[in-house]
Short mmCIF file of C-alpha atoms in Angstrom, two decimals:
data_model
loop_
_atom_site.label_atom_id
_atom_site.label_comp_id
_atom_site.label_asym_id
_atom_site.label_seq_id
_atom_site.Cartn_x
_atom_site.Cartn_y
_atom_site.Cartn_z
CA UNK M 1113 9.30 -4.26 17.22
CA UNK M 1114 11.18 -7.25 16.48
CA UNK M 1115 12.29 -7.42 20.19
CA UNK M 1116 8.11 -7.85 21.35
CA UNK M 1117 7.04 -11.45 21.90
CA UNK M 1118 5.11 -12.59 19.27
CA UNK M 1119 1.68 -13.12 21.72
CA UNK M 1120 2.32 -9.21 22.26
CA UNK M 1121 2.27 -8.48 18.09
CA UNK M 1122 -0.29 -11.19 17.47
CA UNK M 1123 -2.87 -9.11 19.99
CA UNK M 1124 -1.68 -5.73 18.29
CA UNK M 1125 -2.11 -7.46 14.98
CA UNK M 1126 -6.25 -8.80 16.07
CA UNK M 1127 -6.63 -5.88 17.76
CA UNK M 1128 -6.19 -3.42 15.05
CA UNK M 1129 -7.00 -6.11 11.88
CA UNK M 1130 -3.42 -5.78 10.78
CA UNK M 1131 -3.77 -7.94 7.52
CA UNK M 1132 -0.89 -10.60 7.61
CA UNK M 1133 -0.44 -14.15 6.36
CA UNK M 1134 -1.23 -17.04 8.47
CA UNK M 1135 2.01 -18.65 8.31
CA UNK M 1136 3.80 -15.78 8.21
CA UNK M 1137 6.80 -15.87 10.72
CA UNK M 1138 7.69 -13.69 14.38
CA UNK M 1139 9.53 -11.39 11.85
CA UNK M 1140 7.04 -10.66 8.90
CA UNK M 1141 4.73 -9.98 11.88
CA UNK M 1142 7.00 -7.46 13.54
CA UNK M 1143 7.63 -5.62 10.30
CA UNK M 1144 3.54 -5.48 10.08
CA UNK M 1145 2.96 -4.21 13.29
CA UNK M 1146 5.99 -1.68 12.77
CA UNK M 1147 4.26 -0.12 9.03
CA UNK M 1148 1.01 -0.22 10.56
CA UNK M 1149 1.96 1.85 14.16
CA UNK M 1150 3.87 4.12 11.79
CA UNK M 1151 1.04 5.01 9.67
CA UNK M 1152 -1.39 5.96 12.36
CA UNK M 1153 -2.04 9.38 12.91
CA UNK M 1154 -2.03 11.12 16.52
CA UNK M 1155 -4.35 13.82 17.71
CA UNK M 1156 -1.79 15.56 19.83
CA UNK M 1157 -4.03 17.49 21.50
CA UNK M 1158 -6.19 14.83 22.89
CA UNK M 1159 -3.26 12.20 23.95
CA UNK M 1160 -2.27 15.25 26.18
CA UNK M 1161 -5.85 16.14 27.92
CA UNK M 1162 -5.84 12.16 28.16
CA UNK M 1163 -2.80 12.14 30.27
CA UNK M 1164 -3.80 14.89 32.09
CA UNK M 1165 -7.39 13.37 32.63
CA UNK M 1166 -5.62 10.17 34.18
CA UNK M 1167 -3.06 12.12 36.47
CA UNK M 1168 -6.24 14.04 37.45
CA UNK M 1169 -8.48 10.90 38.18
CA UNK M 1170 -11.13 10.81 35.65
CA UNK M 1171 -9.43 8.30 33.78
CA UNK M 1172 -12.34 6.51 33.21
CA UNK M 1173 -14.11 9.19 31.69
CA UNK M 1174 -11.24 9.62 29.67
CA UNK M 1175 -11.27 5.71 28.52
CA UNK M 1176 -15.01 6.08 27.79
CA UNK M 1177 -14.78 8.83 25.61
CA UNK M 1178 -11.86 7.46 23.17
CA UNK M 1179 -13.14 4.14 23.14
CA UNK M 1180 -16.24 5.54 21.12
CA UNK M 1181 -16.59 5.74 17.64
CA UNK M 1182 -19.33 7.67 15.88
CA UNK M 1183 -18.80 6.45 12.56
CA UNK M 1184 -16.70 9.17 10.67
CA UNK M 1185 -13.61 8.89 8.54
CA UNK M 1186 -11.00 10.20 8.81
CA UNK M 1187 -10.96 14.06 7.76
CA UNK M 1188 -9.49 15.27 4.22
CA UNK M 1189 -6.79 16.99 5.88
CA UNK M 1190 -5.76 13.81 8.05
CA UNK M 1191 -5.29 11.83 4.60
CA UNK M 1192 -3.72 14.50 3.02
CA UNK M 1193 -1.20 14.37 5.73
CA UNK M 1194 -1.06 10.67 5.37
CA UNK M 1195 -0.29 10.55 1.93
CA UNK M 1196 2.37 13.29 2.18
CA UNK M 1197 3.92 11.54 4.83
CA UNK M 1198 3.96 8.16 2.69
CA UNK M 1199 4.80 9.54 -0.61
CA UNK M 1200 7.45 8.62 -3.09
CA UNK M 1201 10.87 9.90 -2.75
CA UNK M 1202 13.01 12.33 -5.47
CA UNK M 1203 15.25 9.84 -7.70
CA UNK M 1204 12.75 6.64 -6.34
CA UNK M 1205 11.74 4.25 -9.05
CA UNK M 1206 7.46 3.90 -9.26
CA UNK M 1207 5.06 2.88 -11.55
CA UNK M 1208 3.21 5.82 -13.12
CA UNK M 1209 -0.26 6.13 -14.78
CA UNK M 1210 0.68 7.91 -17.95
CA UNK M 1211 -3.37 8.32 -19.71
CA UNK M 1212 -6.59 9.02 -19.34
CA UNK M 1213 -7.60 5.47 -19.91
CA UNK M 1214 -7.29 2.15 -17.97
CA UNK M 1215 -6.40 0.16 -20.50
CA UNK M 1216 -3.52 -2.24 -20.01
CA UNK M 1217 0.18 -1.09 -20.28
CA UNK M 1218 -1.41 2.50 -19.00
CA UNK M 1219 0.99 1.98 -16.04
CA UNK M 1220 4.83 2.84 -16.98
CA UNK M 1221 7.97 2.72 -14.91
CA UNK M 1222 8.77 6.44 -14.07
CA UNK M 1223 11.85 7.76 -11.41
CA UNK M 1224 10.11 10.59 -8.89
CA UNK M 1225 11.84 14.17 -9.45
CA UNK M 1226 9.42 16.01 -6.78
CA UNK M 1227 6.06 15.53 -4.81
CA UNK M 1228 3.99 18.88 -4.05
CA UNK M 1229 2.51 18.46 -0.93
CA UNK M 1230 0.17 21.38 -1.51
CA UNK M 1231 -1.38 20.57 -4.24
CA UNK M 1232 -0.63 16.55 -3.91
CA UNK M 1233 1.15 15.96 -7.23
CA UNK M 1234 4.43 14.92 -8.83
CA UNK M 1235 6.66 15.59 -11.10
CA UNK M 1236 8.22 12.23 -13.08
CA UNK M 1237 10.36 11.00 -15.66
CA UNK M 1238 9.46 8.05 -18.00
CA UNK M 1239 12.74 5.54 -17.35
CA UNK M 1240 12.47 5.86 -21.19
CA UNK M 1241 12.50 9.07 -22.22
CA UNK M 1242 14.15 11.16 -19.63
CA UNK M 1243 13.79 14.69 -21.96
CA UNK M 1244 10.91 15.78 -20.41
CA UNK M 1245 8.57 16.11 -17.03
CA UNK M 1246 5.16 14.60 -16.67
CA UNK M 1247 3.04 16.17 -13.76
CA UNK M 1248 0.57 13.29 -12.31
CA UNK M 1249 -1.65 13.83 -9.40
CA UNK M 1250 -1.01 11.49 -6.43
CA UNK M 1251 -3.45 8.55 -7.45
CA UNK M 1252 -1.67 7.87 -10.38
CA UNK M 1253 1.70 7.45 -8.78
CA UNK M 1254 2.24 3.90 -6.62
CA UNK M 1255 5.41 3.25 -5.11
CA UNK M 1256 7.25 -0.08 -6.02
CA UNK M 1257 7.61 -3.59 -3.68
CA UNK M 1258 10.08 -3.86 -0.81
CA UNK M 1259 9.68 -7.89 -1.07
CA UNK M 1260 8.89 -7.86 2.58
CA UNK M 1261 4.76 -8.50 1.50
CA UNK M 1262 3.86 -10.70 -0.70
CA UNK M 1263 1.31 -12.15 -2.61
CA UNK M 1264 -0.97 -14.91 -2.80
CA UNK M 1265 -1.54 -17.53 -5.66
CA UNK M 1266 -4.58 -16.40 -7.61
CA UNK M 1267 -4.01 -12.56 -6.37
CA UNK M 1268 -4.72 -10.12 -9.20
CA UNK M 1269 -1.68 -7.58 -9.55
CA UNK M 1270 -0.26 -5.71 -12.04
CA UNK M 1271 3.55 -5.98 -13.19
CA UNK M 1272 6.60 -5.29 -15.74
CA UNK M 1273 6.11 -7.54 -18.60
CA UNK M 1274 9.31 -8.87 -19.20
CA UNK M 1275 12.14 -6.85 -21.85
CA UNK M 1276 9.66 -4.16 -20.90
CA UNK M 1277 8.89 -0.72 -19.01
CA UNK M 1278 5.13 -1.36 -18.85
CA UNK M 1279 3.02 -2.65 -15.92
CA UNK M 1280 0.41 -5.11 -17.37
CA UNK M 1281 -2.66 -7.19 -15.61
CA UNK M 1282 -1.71 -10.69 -14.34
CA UNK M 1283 -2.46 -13.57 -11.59
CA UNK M 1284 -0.15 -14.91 -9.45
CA UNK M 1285 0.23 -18.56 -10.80
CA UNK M 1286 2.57 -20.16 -7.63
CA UNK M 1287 2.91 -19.44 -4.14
CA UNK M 1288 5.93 -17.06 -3.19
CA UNK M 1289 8.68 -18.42 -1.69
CA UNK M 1290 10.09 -16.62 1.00
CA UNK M 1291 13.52 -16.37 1.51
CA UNK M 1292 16.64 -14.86 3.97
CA UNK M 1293 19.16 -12.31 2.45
CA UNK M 1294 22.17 -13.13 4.00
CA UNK M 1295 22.75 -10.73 7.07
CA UNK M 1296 19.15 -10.00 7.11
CA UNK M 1297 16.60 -11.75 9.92
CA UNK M 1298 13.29 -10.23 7.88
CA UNK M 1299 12.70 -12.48 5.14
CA UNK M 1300 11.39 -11.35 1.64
CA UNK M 1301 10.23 -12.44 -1.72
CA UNK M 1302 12.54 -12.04 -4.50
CA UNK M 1303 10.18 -13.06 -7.68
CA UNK M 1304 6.83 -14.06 -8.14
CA UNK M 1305 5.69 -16.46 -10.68
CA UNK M 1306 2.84 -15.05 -13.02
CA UNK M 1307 0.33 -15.37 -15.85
CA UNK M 1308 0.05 -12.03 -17.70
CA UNK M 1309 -3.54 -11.41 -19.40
CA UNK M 1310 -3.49 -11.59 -22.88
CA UNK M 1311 -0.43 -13.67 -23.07
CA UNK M 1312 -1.54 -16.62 -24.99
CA UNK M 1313 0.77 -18.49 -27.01
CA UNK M 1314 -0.44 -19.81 -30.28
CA UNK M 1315 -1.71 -23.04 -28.82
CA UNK M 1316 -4.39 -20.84 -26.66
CA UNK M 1317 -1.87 -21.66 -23.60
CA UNK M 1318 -0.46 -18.85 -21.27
CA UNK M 1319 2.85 -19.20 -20.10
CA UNK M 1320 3.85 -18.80 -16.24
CA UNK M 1321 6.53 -15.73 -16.41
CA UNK M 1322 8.99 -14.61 -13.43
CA UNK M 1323 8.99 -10.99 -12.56
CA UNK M 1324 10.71 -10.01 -9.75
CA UNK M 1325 8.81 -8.84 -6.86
CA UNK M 1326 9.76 -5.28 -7.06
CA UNK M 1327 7.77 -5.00 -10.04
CA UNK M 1328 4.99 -6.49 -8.90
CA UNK M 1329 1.92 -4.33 -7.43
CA UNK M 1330 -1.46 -4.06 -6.77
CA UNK M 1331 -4.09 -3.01 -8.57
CA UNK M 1332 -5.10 0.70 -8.23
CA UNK M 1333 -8.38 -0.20 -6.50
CA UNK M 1334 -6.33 -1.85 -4.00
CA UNK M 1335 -3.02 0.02 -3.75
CA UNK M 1336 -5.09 3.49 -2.80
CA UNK M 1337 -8.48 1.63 -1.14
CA UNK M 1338 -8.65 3.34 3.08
CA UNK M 1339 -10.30 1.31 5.45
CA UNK M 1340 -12.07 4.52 5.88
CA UNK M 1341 -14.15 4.09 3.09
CA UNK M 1342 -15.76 1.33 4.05
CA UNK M 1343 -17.71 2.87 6.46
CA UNK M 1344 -20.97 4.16 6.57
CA UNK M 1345 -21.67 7.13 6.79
CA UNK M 1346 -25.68 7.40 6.27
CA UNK M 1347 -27.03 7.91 9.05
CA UNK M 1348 -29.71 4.39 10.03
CA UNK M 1349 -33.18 5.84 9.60
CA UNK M 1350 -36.12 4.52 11.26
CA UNK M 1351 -39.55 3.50 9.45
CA UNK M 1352 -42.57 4.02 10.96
CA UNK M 1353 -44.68 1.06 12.04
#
């Protein structure tokens, strides 16, 4: 992807509201496009009869037909798939919701031992206490940053509070900087700058904190939102005049 022009990944990018920032450079757009193409899931079945539509002539038909949308998400079994095909890794390092409650610090660091794809759960280990397995399903697992998206000052994430193992509220208090690793062409964020809730020092002030990026993620709402559910899916009803 890095080898389109960037006209070519700025009209995949509008087409399918890839989400990117507005300075962000050629490369930060390629590696967009790239996650986003990855993700999408392909009806076999239909690309086929599509091909076979146009080799037969009624590719018009064929073009009519796909370019409608009725309205429907996507099916369970399409983001089951999805999520199996995006989960974490055995021996990867997430953050892991550890009880029943939202409170904050509810979110610990945890290493992946195995994801269930039937059942759509995981096994993990606290990086703390390794002597014993804690089952989660999938929705309380979230894997960790790459550095290659960012934030924005005055985003709400969550993140390792510092000498800690805990993910805790916070706002991003200064714009990322993004930087080149040396041999690298895809440039990334290697800390963000934040101001942890309930962090106030005893002159009511809260300190800005660095946390490198890794350990800085959304917030659940976010992280597992699907552009799926924001549509509607009530069908518009008519009122008699």
């Amino acid at each position: 992807f890095r080898k389109l022009a960037g006209l070519t990944l700025m009209s995949y990018i509008d087409h399918h509201g890839v989400k990117v920032r507005s300075e962000a450079p050629p490369s930060e757009l390629a590696v967009a496009v790239a996650r986003h193409f990855e993700s999408m899931e392909v009806d076999e079945e239909r690309v086929i009869g599509g091909f076979l539509s146009r080799l037969s002539g009624d590719g018009a038909e064929y073009a009519r037909q796909t370019a409608y949308f009725d309205g429907t998400a996507s099916s369970h079994s399409v983001r089951k798939r999805r999520r199996s095909k995006n989960a974490a890794r055995p021996s990867e390092q997430v953050a892991a919701k550890v009880t029943r409650t939202d409170e904050n610090g509810s979110w610990i660091l945890a290493s992946v031992q195995r994801f269930y794809c039937d059942t759509e759960t995981y096994d993990v280990q606290d990086e703390d206490d390794t002597s014993k397995l804690i089952r989660l399903p999938w929705n309380h697992v979230m894997r960790l940053s790459t550095g290659e998206t960012s934030f924005n000052k005055g985003e709400h994430v969550m993140a390792i509070f510092p000498e800690t193992t805990s993910f805790y509220r916070a706002v991003v208090s200064k714009q990322p900087v993004w930087k080149l690793t040396p041999g690298s062409t895809t440039p990334i964020v290697k800390e963000l700058i934040l101001k942890f809730e309930d962090d106030e020092d005893e002159d009511g002030r809260t300190p800005h904190r660095r946390v490198p990026s890794r350990y800085v993620i959304p917030v659940p709402s976010v992280y597992f939102h699907e552009e799926e559910d924001d549509v509607d899916l009530n069908h518009p009803t008519s009122t008699a005049t």
